[in-house]
């Protein structure tokens, strides 16, 4: 029987407090994994179970970086008479085991580990079972199958892992049947053909005390102070925007519910072609190794032949170059000290495959966020660059909505959301256990939700693969329209320019003929998240990820109605032609009968 929500949240808070006191306790991580699962956060539970598995490996490996801390924590857990089991219950250890653990002498470590081996193996099996079970819920069936197989390798014939393996294949077959009801071939290689792309709740977590009320007077006042620095003729206001549908079959014209968001408005008339906003950000990333880009703003570096003086560099790092003294100063004061002199970090997520390019950029944005946080001693969610970003979160509390019925989800894979961020922390020389308050899985998920809706990207012009991305907190406050009144340009600084002349988007709606451009005082500054030259269907598909649903701007609604009217007209004409054809057949049949008579 599921515990009430309040009790589960209290249990989670208590376990998190225990991890603050004993950050290397794998048993506490396993307990919190099950608590997160009970709260319907399978992704967070999988993150806890994986950290527990890493800690068990650290205890077993005398050369492990955290071996001594993890072993000492196991000693304390055993002295208290409990540790992890394969069924989550308490286990009491005999005098022989405790005797080996009570003596901290280094010479006894091998004997101590030998005595611990059965205990650690039970803990490892618990990790495999929890990871497999929770990853099934997330839809990462390939990773779930891998952990079930690892469980069977360690414990052949164990019914838990046999059942999990059957469940994974059954889940996959059900999805294939839904996709193609006539499918008859169910054979697949589960190690390479099972789906890995899954989803997690896009949640404003109940324990997240860092998220501000973006529509409060205090937030708007702070944002307007920042906005005046980059867009002197603009201000931030609270606006009511429609709640977007994610199901294309739903009629977007029937959207009625709204949500409070922020928008940017002109406080003075802005002329055509005038610069509306110019913003610098160091929350940037590029996934190309040794590309000639500024480390801070990701602007292309000028050719060496054109330079009169050398570009500023970091003397402690190889290939860390800045496009200007300004960027060098921003880097050294905001983020670079946290990553300076760490050569292993330079190759992380660089030169990925085309399919992995986008997720590599999100991972590198996480890395830059951690560097900003470490250098400034500020929690990652409290940074000026991240605090006010919109994450398009679900407002319903945990347990209120079944996972399968959630309208907004966060893309999730075991590697991209759990393994890769922990590997990144390792290369940054950040202890993933001590740094838990700043690097917990829920913090990563919150940051990724914000980045997915606000980051801009530059593509390789030859391949169309994203190579550089950035988050500009003021720029992304401008709402989307498929008939925008500004265009944006990002080379170092992000710029918004008022459209004019041929740049003004012409379409057949209510504003047809209004092509003078510019922005009048009081009008909203409207940017665009897609190629506005595309048709309505293509535009909506392109922008859905950033918007969190199907665009219902004025232009899209008008063009949708026009397309529907055209389809209705075509259907009616087709029906008339069919009726005429049927009448023609009837007349020929009557004529044939009369001739036979």
Coordinates of C-alpha atoms in Angstrom, one line a residue:
X1 CA 0.0 0.0 0.0
X2 CA 1.4 3.4 -1.0
X3 CA 2.2 5.8 1.7
X4 CA 0.5 9.2 1.7
X5 CA 2.4 12.0 -0.1
X6 CA 3.3 13.9 3.0
X7 CA 4.9 10.9 4.6
X8 CA 6.9 10.0 1.5
X9 CA 8.2 13.6 1.2
X10 CA 9.2 13.6 4.9
X11 CA 11.0 10.2 4.4
X12 CA 12.8 11.6 1.4
X13 CA 13.9 14.7 3.3
X14 CA 15.1 12.5 6.2
X15 CA 17.1 10.3 3.8
X16 CA 18.6 13.3 2.1
X17 CA 19.7 14.7 5.5
X18 CA 21.3 11.4 6.3
X19 CA 23.3 11.6 3.0
X20 CA 24.5 15.0 4.1
X21 CA 25.9 13.4 7.2
X22 CA 27.1 10.2 5.6
X23 CA 27.6 11.0 1.9
X24 CA 29.2 7.6 1.1
X25 CA 26.4 5.4 2.4
X26 CA 25.2 3.2 -0.4
X27 CA 22.4 1.8 1.8
X28 CA 20.9 5.3 2.3
X29 CA 21.1 5.8 -1.5
X30 CA 19.2 2.5 -2.0
X31 CA 16.6 3.5 0.5
X32 CA 16.1 6.9 -1.2
X33 CA 15.9 5.2 -4.6
X34 CA 12.8 3.3 -3.4
X35 CA 11.4 6.4 -1.8
X36 CA 11.8 8.3 -5.1
X37 CA 10.1 5.4 -6.9
X38 CA 7.2 5.6 -4.5
X39 CA 6.9 9.3 -5.3
X40 CA 6.7 8.4 -9.1
X41 CA 10.2 9.7 -9.8
X42 CA 11.7 6.6 -11.4
X43 CA 14.5 8.7 -13.0
X44 CA 15.6 10.1 -9.6
X45 CA 15.5 6.6 -8.1
X46 CA 17.7 5.2 -10.9
X47 CA 20.2 8.0 -10.2
X48 CA 20.3 7.0 -6.5
X49 CA 20.7 3.3 -7.3
X50 CA 23.6 4.1 -9.7
X51 CA 25.4 6.1 -7.1
X52 CA 24.9 3.3 -4.7
X53 CA 26.4 0.9 -7.3
X54 CA 29.4 3.2 -7.7
X55 CA 29.9 3.3 -3.9
X56 CA 29.8 -0.5 -3.6
X57 CA 32.5 -0.7 -6.3
X58 CA 34.5 1.9 -4.4
X59 CA 34.4 -0.3 -1.3
X60 CA 35.5 -3.4 -3.3
X61 CA 38.4 -1.6 -5.0
X62 CA 41.3 -0.7 -2.8
X63 CA 42.6 1.7 -5.4
X64 CA 39.3 3.5 -5.7
X65 CA 39.3 7.3 -5.2
X66 CA 36.7 7.1 -2.5
X67 CA 37.6 3.6 -1.2
X68 CA 38.5 4.7 2.4
X69 CA 35.5 6.9 2.9
X70 CA 33.1 4.3 1.5
X71 CA 34.7 1.5 3.5
X72 CA 34.5 3.5 6.7
X73 CA 30.8 4.3 6.0
X74 CA 30.1 0.5 5.6
X75 CA 31.8 -0.1 8.9
X76 CA 29.6 2.4 10.7
X77 CA 26.5 0.9 8.9
X78 CA 27.4 -2.6 10.1
X79 CA 28.1 -1.4 13.6
X80 CA 24.5 -0.1 13.6
X81 CA 23.4 -3.6 12.6
X82 CA 22.0 -3.0 9.1
X83 CA 22.9 -2.6 5.5
X84 CA 21.3 -3.3 2.1
X85 CA 19.7 -6.6 1.1
X86 CA 18.1 -7.9 -1.9
X87 CA 14.6 -7.4 -0.5
X88 CA 15.2 -4.1 1.3
X89 CA 15.0 -5.5 4.9
X90 CA 17.5 -5.1 7.7
X91 CA 20.3 -7.6 8.0
X92 CA 22.2 -8.2 11.3
X93 CA 25.8 -9.3 11.0
X94 CA 27.6 -11.9 13.1
X95 CA 30.5 -11.3 15.4
X96 CA 33.1 -12.6 12.9
X97 CA 32.2 -10.0 10.2
X98 CA 32.0 -7.2 12.8
X99 CA 35.3 -8.2 14.2
X100 CA 37.0 -7.8 10.9
X101 CA 35.4 -4.4 10.4
X102 CA 36.1 -3.0 13.9
X103 CA 39.8 -2.9 13.4
X104 CA 40.8 0.0 11.1
X105 CA 44.4 -1.2 10.6
X106 CA 45.4 -1.0 7.0
X107 CA 46.9 -4.5 7.1
X108 CA 43.5 -6.0 7.8
X109 CA 41.8 -4.4 4.7
X110 CA 42.1 -7.4 2.4
X111 CA 40.7 -9.7 5.2
X112 CA 38.0 -7.1 5.9
X113 CA 37.0 -6.9 2.2
X114 CA 36.9 -10.7 2.1
X115 CA 34.4 -10.8 5.0
X116 CA 32.4 -8.0 3.4
X117 CA 32.2 -9.7 0.0
X118 CA 28.8 -11.5 0.6
X119 CA 27.3 -8.2 1.9
X120 CA 28.6 -6.2 -1.0
X121 CA 27.3 -8.8 -3.5
X122 CA 23.8 -8.5 -2.0
X123 CA 24.0 -4.8 -2.3
X124 CA 25.2 -5.0 -5.9
X125 CA 22.3 -7.3 -6.8
X126 CA 19.9 -4.8 -5.2
X127 CA 21.3 -2.1 -7.4
X128 CA 20.9 -4.2 -10.5
X129 CA 17.3 -5.0 -9.6
X130 CA 16.3 -1.5 -8.8
X131 CA 18.0 0.0 -11.8
X132 CA 16.4 -2.5 -14.2
X133 CA 13.0 -2.0 -12.6
X134 CA 13.0 1.8 -12.6
X135 CA 14.6 2.1 -16.1
X136 CA 11.7 0.0 -17.5
X137 CA 9.3 2.7 -16.1
X138 CA 11.4 5.4 -17.8
X139 CA 11.3 3.6 -21.1
X140 CA 15.1 2.9 -21.3
X141 CA 14.6 -0.7 -22.1
X142 CA 18.0 -1.4 -23.4
X143 CA 19.7 -0.3 -20.2
X144 CA 17.1 -2.1 -18.1
X145 CA 17.8 -5.3 -20.0
X146 CA 21.6 -4.8 -19.5
X147 CA 21.1 -4.6 -15.7
X148 CA 18.9 -7.6 -15.7
X149 CA 21.6 -9.5 -17.6
X150 CA 24.2 -8.3 -15.1
X151 CA 22.0 -9.6 -12.3
X152 CA 21.7 -13.0 -14.0
X153 CA 25.5 -13.2 -14.6
X154 CA 26.0 -12.6 -10.9
X155 CA 23.1 -14.8 -9.7
X156 CA 22.2 -17.3 -12.4
X157 CA 18.5 -18.3 -12.4
X158 CA 17.5 -15.6 -9.9
X159 CA 13.7 -15.2 -10.5
X160 CA 13.8 -11.5 -10.0
X161 CA 16.0 -10.9 -13.0
X162 CA 14.3 -13.6 -15.1
X163 CA 11.0 -11.8 -14.4
X164 CA 12.5 -8.4 -15.2
X165 CA 13.9 -9.7 -18.5
X166 CA 10.4 -11.1 -19.5
X167 CA 8.8 -7.8 -18.5
X168 CA 11.2 -5.9 -20.7
X169 CA 10.5 -8.0 -23.7
X170 CA 6.7 -7.9 -23.1
X171 CA 6.8 -4.1 -22.8
X172 CA 8.7 -3.8 -26.0
X173 CA 6.4 -6.2 -27.8
X174 CA 3.3 -4.2 -26.6
X175 CA 4.8 -1.0 -28.0
X176 CA 5.6 -2.7 -31.3
X177 CA 2.1 -4.1 -31.5
X178 CA 0.6 -0.6 -30.9
X179 CA 2.8 0.8 -33.6
X180 CA 1.9 -1.9 -36.1
X181 CA -1.1 -4.1 -35.2
X182 CA -0.3 -6.5 -38.1
X183 CA 3.2 -7.2 -36.9
X184 CA 4.1 -10.9 -36.7
X185 CA 7.8 -10.9 -36.3
X186 CA 8.8 -10.4 -32.6
X187 CA 12.4 -11.5 -32.9
X188 CA 15.0 -8.8 -31.9
X189 CA 18.4 -8.6 -30.5
X190 CA 17.7 -7.0 -27.1
X191 CA 21.2 -5.8 -26.6
X192 CA 21.1 -3.5 -29.6
X193 CA 17.5 -3.2 -30.8
X194 CA 15.6 -2.4 -27.6
X195 CA 14.6 1.3 -27.4
X196 CA 16.8 3.4 -25.1
X197 CA 15.1 6.9 -25.5
X198 CA 12.8 7.3 -22.5
X199 CA 11.1 10.1 -20.6
X200 CA 10.9 11.5 -17.1
X201 CA 8.5 13.8 -15.3
X202 CA 9.2 17.5 -16.2
X203 CA 8.6 18.5 -12.6
X204 CA 8.9 21.4 -10.3
X205 CA 10.0 19.2 -7.4
X206 CA 8.2 19.9 -4.0
X207 CA 11.6 20.2 -2.3
X208 CA 13.0 22.6 -4.8
X209 CA 13.5 25.8 -2.8
X210 CA 15.5 27.6 -5.4
X211 CA 12.8 28.2 -8.0
X212 CA 11.5 31.8 -7.8
X213 CA 8.0 32.9 -8.6
X214 CA 8.8 34.4 -12.0
X215 CA 5.7 36.5 -12.1
X216 CA 6.2 38.1 -8.7
X217 CA 6.9 41.8 -8.4
X218 CA 10.3 41.1 -6.9
X219 CA 11.3 38.8 -9.8
X220 CA 10.0 41.3 -12.5
X221 CA 11.8 44.1 -10.8
X222 CA 15.1 42.2 -10.8
X223 CA 14.7 41.1 -14.4
X224 CA 14.0 44.7 -15.5
X225 CA 17.2 45.8 -13.8
X226 CA 19.0 43.2 -15.9
X227 CA 17.0 44.0 -19.1
X228 CA 17.9 47.7 -19.0
X229 CA 21.6 46.7 -19.3
X230 CA 21.1 44.9 -22.6
X231 CA 17.8 46.4 -24.0
X232 CA 17.4 50.0 -22.9
X233 CA 14.1 50.5 -24.8
X234 CA 12.4 47.3 -23.4
X235 CA 10.9 46.0 -20.2
X236 CA 9.7 42.7 -18.8
X237 CA 6.0 42.2 -18.1
X238 CA 3.8 39.4 -16.9
X239 CA 1.6 38.0 -19.7
X240 CA -1.1 35.3 -20.0
X241 CA -0.2 32.7 -22.6
X242 CA -2.2 29.7 -23.7
X243 CA -1.4 26.3 -22.3
X244 CA -0.1 24.4 -25.4
X245 CA -1.3 21.0 -26.4
X246 CA 1.2 18.3 -27.2
X247 CA -1.2 16.0 -29.1
X248 CA -1.4 17.1 -32.8
X249 CA -4.9 15.6 -33.0
X250 CA -6.3 18.2 -30.6
X251 CA -7.7 21.3 -32.1
X252 CA -5.4 24.1 -31.3
X253 CA -8.1 26.7 -32.0
X254 CA -10.0 25.4 -29.0
X255 CA -7.2 26.2 -26.5
X256 CA -8.8 28.1 -23.6
X257 CA -6.7 27.7 -20.5
X258 CA -3.8 30.1 -19.9
X259 CA -0.7 30.3 -17.8
X260 CA 1.2 33.3 -16.5
X261 CA 4.6 33.8 -18.2
X262 CA 6.9 36.7 -18.9
X263 CA 7.3 38.7 -22.0
X264 CA 9.3 41.6 -23.4
X265 CA 7.7 44.9 -24.4
X266 CA 8.9 48.1 -26.0
X267 CA 8.9 51.2 -23.7
X268 CA 9.7 53.4 -26.7
X269 CA 9.2 53.3 -30.5
X270 CA 11.9 51.1 -32.1
X271 CA 12.8 51.8 -35.7
X272 CA 13.1 49.2 -38.4
X273 CA 16.6 47.5 -38.3
X274 CA 17.4 49.1 -34.9
X275 CA 19.2 46.9 -32.4
X276 CA 16.6 45.9 -29.7
X277 CA 18.8 43.8 -27.5
X278 CA 22.5 43.0 -27.2
X279 CA 23.5 40.4 -24.6
X280 CA 26.7 38.6 -23.6
X281 CA 26.6 35.2 -21.9
X282 CA 29.3 32.8 -20.8
X283 CA 26.8 30.0 -20.3
X284 CA 28.0 28.5 -23.6
X285 CA 29.3 25.2 -25.0
X286 CA 30.7 23.7 -28.1
X287 CA 31.2 20.1 -29.0
X288 CA 34.1 20.4 -31.4
X289 CA 37.6 19.6 -30.1
X290 CA 40.2 22.2 -31.0
X291 CA 37.8 24.4 -33.0
X292 CA 39.0 28.0 -33.1
X293 CA 36.3 29.4 -30.8
X294 CA 36.4 31.8 -27.8
X295 CA 36.2 29.7 -24.7
X296 CA 33.8 32.2 -23.0
X297 CA 31.3 33.4 -25.6
X298 CA 32.0 30.8 -28.4
X299 CA 32.5 33.4 -31.0
X300 CA 34.8 32.3 -33.9
X301 CA 38.4 33.5 -33.3
X302 CA 39.9 35.8 -36.0
X303 CA 42.6 34.5 -38.2
X304 CA 46.1 34.8 -36.7
X305 CA 47.3 36.7 -39.8
X306 CA 44.8 39.5 -39.0
X307 CA 46.0 40.0 -35.5
X308 CA 48.3 42.9 -34.4
X309 CA 48.5 41.6 -30.9
X310 CA 48.1 38.0 -29.6
X311 CA 44.7 37.0 -28.2
X312 CA 44.5 36.5 -24.5
X313 CA 44.9 32.9 -23.3
X314 CA 45.0 30.9 -20.0
X315 CA 48.7 30.2 -19.3
X316 CA 47.8 27.0 -17.3
X317 CA 45.6 25.4 -20.0
X318 CA 46.3 24.2 -23.5
X319 CA 44.2 25.7 -26.3
X320 CA 42.1 27.9 -24.1
X321 CA 41.9 31.2 -26.0
X322 CA 39.6 34.2 -25.7
X323 CA 38.4 36.6 -28.4
X324 CA 38.9 39.7 -26.2
X325 CA 40.2 41.0 -22.9
X326 CA 36.5 41.3 -21.9
X327 CA 35.8 37.6 -22.4
X328 CA 39.1 36.8 -20.6
X329 CA 38.0 38.9 -17.6
X330 CA 34.5 37.3 -17.6
X331 CA 36.0 33.8 -17.7
X332 CA 38.5 34.3 -14.9
X333 CA 36.0 36.0 -12.6
X334 CA 32.9 33.8 -13.3
X335 CA 33.9 30.2 -14.2
X336 CA 37.4 29.3 -15.4
X337 CA 39.1 28.8 -12.1
X338 CA 36.9 25.7 -11.5
X339 CA 38.2 24.0 -14.7
X340 CA 41.7 25.5 -15.0
X341 CA 44.5 23.0 -15.4
X342 CA 42.3 20.0 -15.9
X343 CA 43.3 18.6 -19.3
X344 CA 41.1 15.5 -19.1
X345 CA 38.0 17.7 -19.2
X346 CA 38.8 19.2 -22.6
X347 CA 37.8 16.0 -24.5
X348 CA 34.6 15.3 -22.6
X349 CA 31.6 15.2 -25.1
X350 CA 33.7 16.5 -27.9
X351 CA 33.4 15.3 -31.6
X352 CA 30.3 13.2 -30.9
X353 CA 28.4 11.2 -33.5
X354 CA 25.7 13.2 -35.3
X355 CA 22.9 11.5 -33.3
X356 CA 24.7 12.4 -30.0
X357 CA 25.5 16.0 -30.9
X358 CA 22.6 17.7 -29.3
X359 CA 22.8 15.8 -26.0
X360 CA 26.6 16.5 -25.9
X361 CA 25.8 20.2 -26.0
X362 CA 23.3 19.9 -23.1
X363 CA 26.0 18.0 -21.1
X364 CA 28.6 20.7 -21.7
X365 CA 26.1 23.3 -20.6
X366 CA 25.8 21.4 -17.4
X367 CA 29.6 21.4 -17.1
X368 CA 29.7 25.2 -17.6
X369 CA 26.9 25.6 -15.0
X370 CA 28.9 23.6 -12.4
X371 CA 32.0 25.7 -13.2
X372 CA 30.0 28.9 -12.7
X373 CA 28.6 27.5 -9.4
X374 CA 32.0 26.3 -8.1
X375 CA 33.8 29.5 -8.9
X376 CA 31.1 31.8 -7.4
X377 CA 30.1 29.5 -4.5
X378 CA 26.5 29.7 -5.6
X379 CA 24.1 26.8 -6.0
X380 CA 23.6 26.0 -9.8
X381 CA 19.9 26.9 -9.6
X382 CA 20.6 30.2 -8.0
X383 CA 22.9 31.6 -10.6
X384 CA 21.8 34.7 -12.5
X385 CA 22.2 32.7 -15.7
X386 CA 19.8 29.9 -14.6
X387 CA 17.5 31.1 -11.8
X388 CA 14.8 32.8 -13.9
X389 CA 14.9 30.4 -16.9
X390 CA 11.5 28.8 -17.8
X391 CA 11.5 25.1 -17.4
X392 CA 8.0 24.4 -18.6
X393 CA 7.4 22.4 -15.5
X394 CA 4.3 20.3 -14.6
X395 CA 2.3 22.0 -11.9
X396 CA 0.6 18.8 -10.6
X397 CA 2.0 17.3 -7.4
X398 CA 3.6 13.8 -7.4
X399 CA 1.2 10.8 -7.4
X400 CA -1.6 13.0 -8.8
X401 CA -1.1 12.1 -12.4
X402 CA -0.1 8.7 -13.7
X403 CA 3.3 8.8 -15.5
X404 CA 1.8 7.5 -18.8
X405 CA -0.8 10.3 -18.8
X406 CA 1.7 13.2 -18.4
X407 CA 1.4 15.8 -21.2
X408 CA 4.9 17.2 -20.7
X409 CA 7.9 15.0 -20.3
X410 CA 11.6 15.5 -20.2
X411 CA 13.7 13.3 -22.7
X412 CA 15.7 10.9 -20.7
X413 CA 18.3 8.1 -21.2
X414 CA 20.4 6.3 -18.6
X415 CA 23.6 7.4 -20.2
X416 CA 22.8 11.1 -21.0
X417 CA 21.0 11.9 -17.7
X418 CA 22.8 9.8 -15.2
X419 CA 26.1 8.3 -16.4
X420 CA 27.5 11.1 -18.5
X421 CA 26.9 13.9 -15.8
X422 CA 28.7 11.8 -13.2
X423 CA 31.6 11.2 -15.6
X424 CA 31.7 15.0 -16.2
X425 CA 31.9 15.6 -12.4
X426 CA 34.8 13.2 -12.1
X427 CA 36.8 15.0 -14.8
X428 CA 36.1 18.3 -13.1
X429 CA 37.6 16.8 -9.8
X430 CA 34.2 17.3 -8.1
X431 CA 33.3 14.6 -5.6
X432 CA 29.8 13.5 -6.7
X433 CA 28.9 12.4 -3.2
X434 CA 30.1 15.4 -1.2
X435 CA 28.7 17.7 -3.8
X436 CA 25.2 16.0 -3.8
X437 CA 23.2 19.2 -2.8
X438 CA 24.5 20.9 -6.0
X439 CA 24.7 17.8 -8.3
X440 CA 21.8 15.6 -7.2
X441 CA 19.8 14.0 -10.1
X442 CA 16.9 16.3 -9.5
X443 CA 19.2 19.4 -9.9
X444 CA 20.4 18.0 -13.2
X445 CA 16.9 17.3 -14.4
X446 CA 15.8 20.8 -13.5
X447 CA 18.7 22.4 -15.3
X448 CA 18.1 20.2 -18.4
X449 CA 14.4 21.1 -18.5
X450 CA 15.4 24.8 -18.4
X451 CA 18.1 24.4 -21.1
X452 CA 15.9 22.4 -23.5
X453 CA 13.4 25.3 -23.7
X454 CA 15.8 28.3 -23.8
X455 CA 19.2 27.3 -25.3
X456 CA 20.0 28.6 -28.8
X457 CA 22.3 26.7 -31.2
X458 CA 24.5 27.2 -34.2
X459 CA 24.7 24.4 -36.8
X460 CA 27.5 23.3 -39.0
X461 CA 26.5 24.9 -42.4
X462 CA 27.7 21.8 -44.3
X463 CA 26.0 19.0 -42.1
X464 CA 23.3 20.8 -40.2
X465 CA 24.5 19.3 -37.0
X466 CA 24.5 21.5 -33.9
X467 CA 28.0 22.4 -32.8
X468 CA 27.7 25.4 -30.5
X469 CA 25.0 26.4 -28.0
X470 CA 24.3 29.1 -25.4
X471 CA 21.8 30.3 -22.9
X472 CA 21.1 34.1 -22.9
X473 CA 18.7 34.7 -20.0
X474 CA 17.3 38.1 -21.3
X475 CA 17.0 37.1 -24.9
X476 CA 15.0 34.0 -24.1
X477 CA 12.3 36.1 -22.3
X478 CA 11.0 37.2 -25.7
X479 CA 8.1 35.0 -26.6
X480 CA 7.7 33.2 -29.9
X481 CA 5.6 34.1 -32.9
X482 CA 5.7 32.7 -36.5
X483 CA 5.3 36.3 -37.5
X484 CA 8.0 37.9 -35.4
X485 CA 8.8 41.6 -35.3
X486 CA 12.5 41.0 -34.6
X487 CA 15.2 38.8 -36.1
X488 CA 18.1 37.4 -34.0
X489 CA 21.8 37.0 -34.7
X490 CA 24.4 35.3 -32.5
X491 CA 28.1 35.7 -33.1
X492 CA 29.6 36.2 -29.7
X493 CA 26.9 38.6 -28.4
X494 CA 23.2 37.7 -28.9
X495 CA 21.4 40.5 -30.8
X496 CA 17.8 41.2 -31.5
X497 CA 17.1 43.6 -34.4
X498 CA 13.7 45.0 -35.4
X499 CA 12.6 43.7 -38.7
X500 CA 12.0 46.1 -41.6
X501 CA 11.4 46.0 -45.3
X502 CA 11.8 42.6 -46.9
X503 CA 12.6 41.1 -43.4
X504 CA 9.0 41.6 -42.3
X505 CA 7.1 38.3 -42.4
X506 CA 4.1 38.6 -44.8
X507 CA 1.1 36.3 -44.4
X508 CA -2.6 36.4 -45.2
X509 CA -3.9 37.1 -41.7
X510 CA -5.3 40.2 -40.0
X511 CA -2.0 42.0 -40.3
X512 CA -1.7 41.6 -44.1
X513 CA -0.3 44.8 -45.6
X514 CA 1.3 46.0 -42.4
X515 CA 4.9 45.6 -43.6
X516 CA 6.5 48.8 -42.5
X517 CA 8.4 47.0 -39.7
X518 CA 9.7 48.4 -36.4
X519 CA 8.0 48.0 -33.0
X520 CA 5.7 50.6 -31.5
X521 CA 5.8 51.6 -27.9
X522 CA 3.7 49.1 -25.8
X523 CA 4.0 46.3 -28.4
X524 CA 5.4 43.0 -27.4
X525 CA 8.8 42.0 -28.8
X526 CA 8.2 38.7 -30.6
X527 CA 11.1 36.4 -31.5
X528 CA 11.0 33.0 -33.3
X529 CA 12.1 29.5 -32.4
X530 CA 11.9 28.0 -35.9
X531 CA 12.3 28.9 -39.6
X532 CA 9.4 31.2 -40.3
X533 CA 9.6 30.5 -44.0
X534 CA 8.3 26.9 -43.5
X535 CA 4.6 25.8 -43.7
X536 CA 2.5 25.7 -40.6
X537 CA 2.9 22.0 -40.0
X538 CA 6.7 22.1 -40.4
X539 CA 7.0 25.2 -38.2
X540 CA 5.0 23.5 -35.4
X541 CA 7.1 20.4 -35.5
X542 CA 10.3 22.4 -35.4
X543 CA 9.3 24.7 -32.5
X544 CA 7.4 22.1 -30.4
X545 CA 10.5 21.2 -28.4
X546 CA 11.3 24.7 -27.3
X547 CA 7.7 25.8 -26.9
X548 CA 6.6 22.6 -25.0
X549 CA 3.7 22.1 -27.3
X550 CA 1.9 23.1 -30.6
X551 CA 2.3 26.7 -31.6
X552 CA -1.0 28.7 -31.5
X553 CA 0.3 32.1 -32.6
X554 CA -2.0 34.3 -34.7
X555 CA -0.4 33.2 -38.0
X556 CA -0.4 29.5 -37.2
X557 CA -4.1 29.6 -36.3
X558 CA -5.0 31.5 -39.4
X559 CA -3.0 29.2 -41.7
X560 CA -4.4 26.1 -39.9
X561 CA -7.9 27.3 -40.6
X562 CA -7.0 28.0 -44.3
X563 CA -5.6 24.5 -44.7
X564 CA -8.6 23.0 -43.1
X565 CA -10.9 25.0 -45.4
X566 CA -8.9 23.8 -48.4
X567 CA -9.1 20.2 -47.2
X568 CA -12.8 20.5 -46.7
X569 CA -13.2 22.1 -50.2
X570 CA -11.1 19.3 -51.8
X571 CA -13.1 16.7 -50.0
X572 CA -16.4 18.2 -51.1
X573 CA -15.2 18.4 -54.7
X574 CA -14.0 14.8 -54.5
X575 CA -17.3 13.7 -53.2
X576 CA -19.1 15.5 -56.0
X577 CA -16.9 13.8 -58.6
X578 CA -17.6 10.4 -57.1
X579 CA -21.4 11.2 -57.2
X580 CA -21.1 12.2 -60.8
X581 CA -19.2 9.1 -61.6
X582 CA -21.8 7.0 -59.9
X583 CA -24.6 8.8 -61.8
X584 CA -22.7 8.1 -65.1
X585 CA -22.5 4.4 -64.2
X586 CA -26.2 4.3 -63.5
X587 CA -27.0 6.0 -66.8
X588 CA -24.8 3.5 -68.7
X589 CA -26.5 0.6 -66.9
X590 CA -30.0 2.0 -67.8
X591 CA -28.8 2.4 -71.4
X592 CA -27.5 -1.1 -71.6
X593 CA -30.8 -2.5 -70.2
X594 CA -32.9 -0.5 -72.8
X595 CA -30.7 -1.8 -75.6
X596 CA -31.1 -5.4 -74.5
X597 CA -34.9 -4.9 -74.3

